[in-house]
Short mmCIF file of C-alpha atoms in Angstrom, two decimals:
data_model
loop_
_atom_site.label_atom_id
_atom_site.label_comp_id
_atom_site.label_asym_id
_atom_site.label_seq_id
_atom_site.Cartn_x
_atom_site.Cartn_y
_atom_site.Cartn_z
CA UNK A 1 -37.50 66.96 153.48
CA UNK A 2 -41.23 66.39 153.81
CA UNK A 3 -42.86 67.90 156.90
CA UNK A 4 -45.89 65.67 157.51
CA UNK A 5 -47.12 67.74 160.43
CA UNK A 6 -47.38 70.83 158.24
CA UNK A 7 -48.97 68.90 155.38
CA UNK A 8 -51.55 67.29 157.66
CA UNK A 9 -52.81 70.74 158.69
CA UNK A 10 -54.37 71.01 155.23
CA UNK A 11 -56.77 68.09 155.82
CA UNK A 12 -59.73 69.23 157.90
CA UNK A 13 -61.03 65.71 158.54
CA UNK A 14 -58.01 64.94 160.72
CA UNK A 15 -59.43 67.29 163.37
CA UNK A 16 -62.39 64.92 163.75
CA UNK A 17 -60.28 61.93 164.79
CA UNK A 18 -60.88 60.01 161.55
CA UNK A 19 -58.15 57.72 160.25
CA UNK A 20 -58.66 57.75 156.50
CA UNK A 21 -57.24 54.69 154.73
CA UNK A 22 -59.54 54.77 151.68
CA UNK A 23 -57.75 56.91 149.08
CA UNK A 24 -58.14 54.14 146.49
CA UNK A 25 -61.87 54.93 146.58
CA UNK A 26 -62.18 58.69 147.18
CA UNK A 27 -59.57 61.13 148.41
CA UNK A 28 -60.20 63.95 150.89
CA UNK A 29 -59.94 67.46 149.46
CA UNK A 30 -57.24 69.64 151.07
CA UNK A 31 -58.24 73.03 152.46
CA UNK A 32 -56.39 75.11 149.85
CA UNK A 33 -58.27 73.27 147.09
CA UNK A 34 -61.58 73.79 148.89
CA UNK A 35 -60.73 77.51 148.90
CA UNK A 36 -59.76 77.51 145.22
CA UNK A 37 -63.05 75.87 144.21
CA UNK A 38 -65.04 78.14 146.54
CA UNK A 39 -63.40 81.20 144.98
CA UNK A 40 -64.34 79.96 141.52
CA UNK A 41 -67.96 79.37 142.62
CA UNK A 42 -68.15 82.76 144.39
CA UNK A 43 -66.95 84.45 141.20
CA UNK A 44 -69.71 82.67 139.29
CA UNK A 45 -72.26 83.96 141.81
CA UNK A 46 -70.99 87.54 142.22
CA UNK A 47 -69.11 89.84 139.85
CA UNK A 48 -67.35 87.45 137.44
CA UNK A 49 -70.25 85.34 136.25
CA UNK A 50 -69.15 85.20 132.61
CA UNK A 51 -65.42 85.73 133.04
CA UNK A 52 -64.42 83.01 130.59
CA UNK A 53 -60.94 84.48 130.15
CA UNK A 54 -59.96 83.57 133.71
CA UNK A 55 -61.41 80.08 133.39
CA UNK A 56 -59.65 79.42 130.08
CA UNK A 57 -56.39 80.69 131.58
CA UNK A 58 -56.71 78.14 134.39
CA UNK A 59 -57.46 75.36 131.88
CA UNK A 60 -54.37 76.34 129.86
CA UNK A 61 -52.15 76.54 132.97
CA UNK A 62 -53.46 73.21 134.24
CA UNK A 63 -52.53 71.48 131.00
CA UNK A 64 -49.06 73.03 131.15
CA UNK A 65 -48.56 71.95 134.76
CA UNK A 66 -49.85 68.44 134.18
CA UNK A 67 -47.82 68.01 131.00
CA UNK A 68 -44.65 68.68 133.02
CA UNK A 69 -45.90 66.26 135.68
CA UNK A 70 -45.96 63.33 133.23
CA UNK A 71 -43.23 64.56 130.84
CA UNK A 72 -45.13 65.55 127.73
CA UNK A 73 -46.33 68.72 126.00
CA UNK A 74 -49.61 70.52 126.81
CA UNK A 75 -51.06 69.89 123.35
CA UNK A 76 -51.15 66.15 124.19
CA UNK A 77 -53.51 66.67 127.16
CA UNK A 78 -57.31 66.77 127.13
CA UNK A 79 -60.05 66.69 129.76
CA UNK A 80 -63.06 64.37 129.72
CA UNK A 81 -65.52 63.31 132.41
CA UNK A 82 -64.48 59.80 133.50
CA UNK A 83 -62.13 56.94 132.70
CA UNK A 84 -64.87 54.79 131.15
CA UNK A 85 -65.55 57.44 128.53
CA UNK A 86 -61.83 57.99 128.06
CA UNK A 87 -61.37 54.31 127.26
CA UNK A 88 -64.39 54.35 124.96
CA UNK A 89 -62.83 57.26 123.11
CA UNK A 90 -59.87 54.99 122.40
CA UNK A 91 -61.72 51.73 121.76
CA UNK A 92 -64.33 53.28 119.46
CA UNK A 93 -61.87 55.55 117.69
CA UNK A 94 -59.47 52.90 116.43
CA UNK A 95 -60.10 51.14 113.14
CA UNK A 96 -60.53 47.46 113.94
CA UNK A 97 -60.40 44.43 111.70
CA UNK A 98 -61.91 41.05 112.42
CA UNK A 99 -59.28 38.94 114.20
CA UNK A 100 -57.45 41.88 115.78
CA UNK A 101 -56.43 41.11 119.37
CA UNK A 102 -56.43 43.04 122.63
CA UNK A 103 -54.59 42.02 125.80
CA UNK A 104 -56.19 42.74 129.20
CA UNK A 105 -55.83 41.21 132.68
CA UNK A 106 -58.22 39.42 135.03
CA UNK A 107 -57.95 41.86 137.96
CA UNK A 108 -58.63 45.07 136.05
CA UNK A 109 -61.31 47.53 137.13
CA UNK A 110 -64.24 47.26 134.66
CA UNK A 111 -63.65 50.76 133.27
CA UNK A 112 -60.58 49.28 131.61
CA UNK A 113 -62.40 46.15 130.41
CA UNK A 114 -65.94 46.80 129.15
CA UNK A 115 -65.00 49.38 126.49
CA UNK A 116 -62.80 46.70 124.90
CA UNK A 117 -65.17 43.74 125.42
CA UNK A 118 -67.69 45.82 123.51
CA UNK A 119 -65.51 45.31 120.42
CA UNK A 120 -66.04 41.54 120.38
CA UNK A 121 -69.17 42.07 118.29
CA UNK A 122 -66.84 43.38 115.56
CA UNK A 123 -64.85 40.16 115.62
CA UNK A 124 -62.08 41.53 117.82
CA UNK A 125 -60.53 38.92 120.13
CA UNK A 126 -60.04 40.06 123.73
CA UNK A 127 -57.48 38.02 125.66
CA UNK A 128 -57.90 38.40 129.42
CA UNK A 129 -54.70 37.04 130.93
CA UNK A 130 -54.79 35.32 134.30
CA UNK A 131 -52.69 36.84 137.06
CA UNK A 132 -50.64 34.83 139.53
CA UNK A 133 -51.32 35.65 143.19
CA UNK A 134 -52.32 39.17 142.20
CA UNK A 135 -49.18 39.66 140.11
CA UNK A 136 -49.05 40.25 136.35
CA UNK A 137 -46.51 38.01 134.63
CA UNK A 138 -44.35 39.67 131.98
CA UNK A 139 -43.59 36.24 130.53
CA UNK A 140 -47.33 35.60 130.15
CA UNK A 141 -47.69 38.86 128.24
CA UNK A 142 -44.84 37.90 125.91
CA UNK A 143 -46.36 34.48 125.29
CA UNK A 144 -49.74 35.95 124.34
CA UNK A 145 -48.49 38.52 121.84
CA UNK A 146 -49.18 37.57 118.25
CA UNK A 147 -48.99 39.28 114.88
CA UNK A 148 -52.66 40.31 115.40
CA UNK A 149 -52.15 41.98 118.80
CA UNK A 150 -53.19 45.60 118.29
CA UNK A 151 -53.56 46.96 121.82
CA UNK A 152 -52.60 46.21 125.42
CA UNK A 153 -54.38 48.06 128.21
CA UNK A 154 -53.36 47.83 131.85
CA UNK A 155 -53.80 49.64 135.15
CA UNK A 156 -50.53 51.07 136.42
CA UNK A 157 -51.65 50.01 139.91
CA UNK A 158 -54.38 47.42 140.34
CA UNK A 159 -57.42 48.57 142.34
CA UNK A 160 -57.77 45.34 144.34
CA UNK A 161 -54.30 43.90 144.81
CA UNK A 162 -52.29 47.10 144.72
CA UNK A 163 -49.80 45.46 142.35
CA UNK A 164 -47.73 48.06 140.49
CA UNK A 165 -46.83 47.07 136.94
CA UNK A 166 -43.44 47.75 135.37
CA UNK A 167 -44.74 50.11 132.71
CA UNK A 168 -41.34 50.83 131.24
CA UNK A 169 -40.71 47.14 130.59
CA UNK A 170 -44.19 46.53 129.19
CA UNK A 171 -44.06 49.75 127.17
CA UNK A 172 -40.80 48.75 125.53
CA UNK A 173 -42.27 45.35 124.65
CA UNK A 174 -45.32 46.99 123.10
CA UNK A 175 -43.21 49.45 121.13
CA UNK A 176 -40.99 46.65 119.79
CA UNK A 177 -44.09 44.79 118.58
CA UNK A 178 -46.04 47.75 117.22
CA UNK A 179 -48.75 47.41 119.90
CA UNK A 180 -50.72 50.40 121.19
CA UNK A 181 -49.97 50.76 124.92
CA UNK A 182 -52.87 52.11 127.00
CA UNK A 183 -52.71 52.82 130.74
CA UNK A 184 -55.37 53.46 133.38
CA UNK A 185 -53.49 55.57 135.94
CA UNK A 186 -56.27 56.40 138.39
CA UNK A 187 -54.64 54.40 141.22
CA UNK A 188 -51.12 55.71 140.54
CA UNK A 189 -51.56 59.41 139.81
CA UNK A 190 -50.32 61.22 142.90
CA UNK A 191 -48.61 58.10 144.28
CA UNK A 192 -45.73 57.18 141.97
CA UNK A 193 -43.88 58.79 139.09
CA UNK A 194 -45.43 58.64 135.62
CA UNK A 195 -43.23 59.43 132.62
CA UNK A 196 -45.10 58.78 129.39
CA UNK A 197 -41.96 59.08 127.26
CA UNK A 198 -39.78 56.77 129.32
CA UNK A 199 -42.66 54.29 129.69
CA UNK A 200 -43.53 54.41 125.96
CA UNK A 201 -47.19 55.06 126.78
CA UNK A 202 -49.43 55.85 123.81
CA UNK A 203 -52.60 56.56 125.77
CA UNK A 204 -53.21 57.32 129.44
CA UNK A 205 -56.38 58.12 131.36
CA UNK A 206 -56.84 59.07 134.98
CA UNK A 207 -59.52 60.56 137.16
CA UNK A 208 -58.38 62.94 139.90
CA UNK A 209 -60.77 62.06 142.74
CA UNK A 210 -58.69 59.37 144.42
CA UNK A 211 -55.00 59.77 145.30
CA UNK A 212 -54.83 63.13 143.53
CA UNK A 213 -57.38 64.53 146.00
CA UNK A 214 -59.58 66.37 143.48
CA UNK A 215 -63.23 66.50 142.50
CA UNK A 216 -65.19 63.81 140.71
CA UNK A 217 -66.13 64.30 137.09
CA UNK A 218 -62.76 65.33 135.67
CA UNK A 219 -60.48 62.87 133.93
CA UNK A 220 -57.21 63.64 132.19
CA UNK A 221 -56.22 61.92 129.00
CA UNK A 222 -52.80 61.88 127.38
CA UNK A 223 -52.63 60.77 123.75
CA UNK A 224 -49.48 60.62 121.66
CA UNK A 225 -49.45 62.47 118.36
CA UNK A 226 -48.89 59.22 116.45
CA UNK A 227 -51.88 57.54 118.11
CA UNK A 228 -54.11 60.56 117.60
CA UNK A 229 -53.49 60.27 113.87
CA UNK A 230 -54.94 56.73 114.01
CA UNK A 231 -58.15 57.78 115.78
CA UNK A 232 -61.31 58.07 113.72
CA UNK A 233 -63.07 60.41 116.13
CA UNK A 234 -66.69 59.28 116.53
CA UNK A 235 -67.94 62.12 118.72
CA UNK A 236 -67.25 65.77 117.94
CA UNK A 237 -68.67 69.00 119.28
CA UNK A 238 -68.43 72.71 118.77
CA UNK A 239 -65.14 72.93 120.70
CA UNK A 240 -63.48 70.12 118.75
CA UNK A 241 -62.63 72.37 115.81
CA UNK A 242 -59.80 74.83 115.20
CA UNK A 243 -61.94 77.96 114.92
CA UNK A 244 -64.68 77.22 117.44
CA UNK A 245 -65.72 80.84 117.95
CA UNK A 246 -66.48 81.34 114.27
CA UNK A 247 -69.77 79.83 115.29
CA UNK A 248 -71.86 79.87 112.12
CA UNK A 249 -69.06 78.79 109.79
CA UNK A 250 -69.79 75.07 109.99
CA UNK A 251 -66.35 73.85 109.04
CA UNK A 252 -65.51 70.48 110.60
CA UNK A 253 -61.77 71.11 110.74
CA UNK A 254 -60.65 69.30 113.88
CA UNK A 255 -58.08 70.90 116.15
CA UNK A 256 -54.60 69.47 115.67
CA UNK A 257 -54.05 69.04 119.42
CA UNK A 258 -55.73 66.68 121.88
CA UNK A 259 -58.13 69.57 122.51
CA UNK A 260 -60.24 68.07 119.69
CA UNK A 261 -61.49 65.45 122.18
CA UNK A 262 -63.00 68.16 124.42
CA UNK A 263 -66.33 68.30 122.62
CA UNK A 264 -68.02 70.95 124.71
CA UNK A 265 -68.09 72.73 128.06
CA UNK A 266 -65.72 71.21 130.60
CA UNK A 267 -66.06 70.60 134.33
CA UNK A 268 -64.34 73.84 135.30
CA UNK A 269 -64.72 73.31 139.05
CA UNK A 270 -62.95 69.97 138.69
CA UNK A 271 -60.17 71.55 136.65
CA UNK A 272 -59.74 74.25 139.31
CA UNK A 273 -59.26 71.49 141.90
CA UNK A 274 -56.72 69.78 139.63
CA UNK A 275 -54.86 73.08 139.08
CA UNK A 276 -54.58 73.55 142.84
CA UNK A 277 -53.49 69.99 143.58
CA UNK A 278 -50.83 69.75 140.87
CA UNK A 279 -49.04 72.68 142.49
CA UNK A 280 -49.30 70.92 145.85
CA UNK A 281 -47.87 67.63 144.59
CA UNK A 282 -45.11 69.39 142.66
CA UNK A 283 -44.12 71.43 145.72
CA UNK A 284 -43.53 68.21 147.68
CA UNK A 285 -42.09 66.17 144.80
CA UNK A 286 -43.53 62.92 143.49
CA UNK A 287 -40.38 61.01 144.48
CA UNK A 288 -40.78 62.12 148.10
CA UNK A 289 -44.44 61.17 148.00
CA UNK A 290 -43.68 57.73 146.57
CA UNK A 291 -40.98 57.18 149.20
CA UNK A 292 -43.43 57.98 152.00
CA UNK A 293 -46.19 55.79 150.53
CA UNK A 294 -43.82 52.83 150.22
CA UNK A 295 -42.49 53.33 153.76
CA UNK A 296 -46.06 53.30 155.08
CA UNK A 297 -46.92 50.19 153.06
CA UNK A 298 -43.85 48.29 154.26
CA UNK A 299 -44.59 49.16 157.87
CA UNK A 300 -48.27 48.25 157.52
CA UNK A 301 -47.44 44.89 155.89
CA UNK A 302 -44.92 44.08 158.62
CA UNK A 303 -47.46 44.73 161.39
CA UNK A 304 -50.15 42.73 159.58
CA UNK A 305 -47.71 39.86 159.12
CA UNK A 306 -47.00 39.92 162.86
CA UNK A 307 -50.74 39.45 163.42
CA UNK A 308 -50.83 36.56 160.88
CA UNK A 309 -53.25 38.23 158.46
CA UNK A 310 -53.55 36.70 154.99
CA UNK A 311 -52.88 39.00 152.04
CA UNK A 312 -54.60 39.06 148.67
CA UNK A 313 -51.23 40.09 147.23
CA UNK A 314 -47.92 40.62 149.00
CA UNK A 315 -45.25 42.47 147.02
CA UNK A 316 -41.80 40.92 146.86
CA UNK A 317 -39.92 44.12 145.94
CA UNK A 318 -40.50 47.84 146.42
CA UNK A 319 -41.12 48.30 142.69
CA UNK A 320 -44.31 46.20 142.98
CA UNK A 321 -45.64 48.24 145.91
CA UNK A 322 -48.27 50.94 146.01
CA UNK A 323 -50.45 52.38 148.76
CA UNK A 324 -53.02 49.57 148.52
CA UNK A 325 -52.95 46.67 150.99
CA UNK A 326 -55.73 44.07 150.81
CA UNK A 327 -56.31 41.29 153.33
CA UNK A 328 -58.63 38.37 153.88
CA UNK A 329 -60.77 38.46 157.03
CA UNK A 330 -63.74 36.51 158.25
CA UNK A 331 -66.93 38.54 157.61
CA UNK A 332 -65.30 41.58 155.97
CA UNK A 333 -68.53 43.62 156.03
CA UNK A 334 -68.70 43.24 159.82
CA UNK A 335 -65.04 44.24 160.20
CA UNK A 336 -65.58 47.20 157.87
CA UNK A 337 -68.55 48.43 159.94
CA UNK A 338 -66.70 47.97 163.22
CA UNK A 339 -63.71 49.91 161.90
CA UNK A 340 -66.05 52.68 160.74
CA UNK A 341 -67.48 52.83 164.28
CA UNK A 342 -63.93 53.55 165.42
CA UNK A 343 -63.57 56.29 162.76
CA UNK A 344 -61.31 54.15 160.58
CA UNK A 345 -62.27 54.39 156.91
CA UNK A 346 -61.50 51.43 154.62
CA UNK A 347 -63.40 49.59 151.90
CA UNK A 348 -64.59 46.09 151.03
CA UNK A 349 -63.82 44.91 147.51
CA UNK A 350 -64.56 41.43 146.13
CA UNK A 351 -64.89 39.97 149.63
CA UNK A 352 -61.58 41.41 150.85
CA UNK A 353 -60.79 44.30 153.17
CA UNK A 354 -58.80 46.99 151.37
CA UNK A 355 -56.66 49.69 152.98
CA UNK A 356 -55.16 52.60 151.09
CA UNK A 357 -53.23 55.11 153.24
CA UNK A 358 -51.53 58.04 151.52
CA UNK A 359 -48.16 59.69 151.96
CA UNK A 360 -49.31 62.02 154.75
CA UNK A 361 -50.68 59.20 156.92
CA UNK A 362 -48.50 58.25 159.87
CA UNK A 363 -47.03 55.18 161.51
CA UNK A 364 -49.11 55.94 164.59
CA UNK A 365 -52.28 55.73 162.49
CA UNK A 366 -51.12 52.42 161.01
CA UNK A 367 -50.49 51.07 164.50
CA UNK A 368 -53.96 52.14 165.63
CA UNK A 369 -55.56 50.47 162.60
CA UNK A 370 -53.74 47.19 163.23
CA UNK A 371 -54.64 47.29 166.93
CA UNK A 372 -58.31 47.84 166.06
CA UNK A 373 -58.17 45.06 163.47
CA UNK A 374 -56.78 42.68 166.06
CA UNK A 375 -59.54 43.54 168.53
CA UNK A 376 -62.35 43.30 165.97
CA UNK A 377 -61.22 40.11 164.24
CA UNK A 378 -60.85 38.38 167.60
CA UNK A 379 -64.61 38.94 168.00
CA UNK A 380 -65.33 37.05 164.78
CA UNK A 381 -63.30 33.95 165.68
#
């Protein structure tokens, strides 16, 4: 059973009176991860400046831990710097023919759009499907698949609406039709379960700085062995090859694992934060975390409904829910600033006010946020 009181002790900001409902933007770093990163930096400044063995051990362990977290093997995991570059790795690595088609959606974050729009100059057709009240229609996906559909890319959880896609259902459809299935998981990692085998995911990318509470500048990619064999890797570096430390033997023999996509020196501080946080999330259990997030979301929605707020998207079933709740208010920038004055952190996206509490946030915090919203919005009437 999750002990929220004990978990909350790890978040220093809570001592300041802040109510942080902005995990969809940037997550707070827990104290044990601050210590882990500090220890790494102290080592770099004191007696272990060039202790690469320890760093490489952490990288190896992190891949092993994360592989278990998403149900794959460590050789299918690589680290890059951000999701945009991860998606460019995919889009630029595939061999495209004029008339090939890609399916995207009209509420995707641009990191999962621009790398594919960039292919239109090659004659690739990008279909951006319209959503219905923030919801992605499976029937619409089916209708838009053709014999030329090569790839479908989707966010597991949408950054604006919070809609959670049924990846298993979509993944099965893609597999049946020979379509590459790509997933941006930055809004779902650390919130809900991800199983790349069960969901038939070919490619997955996620930063760690949001719900996974890590540092910016580290993104995880998962790539299936079968998809890797289809990638014509455009960018290589000295660490992409099998025998990297045979430095002057210029043999471009790419590593057989996903490690080949790590062209050079990695963001080791970011990986240290990931290493620390995976252990934290595993100790609690992703199912327990998801249960708490959904309970918070349901309670938050119910209180907002009581106050007659209008939602950008309102889930009909638990399986569509995430930790993101977005509402329409008059003058959202004013409401955002007023909430910030009360130490309530939210965000404004596309003219809507977005809330994103995590599993450790409490019902009391939700009640305080709704009370403050009521007071502030009454001023704007």
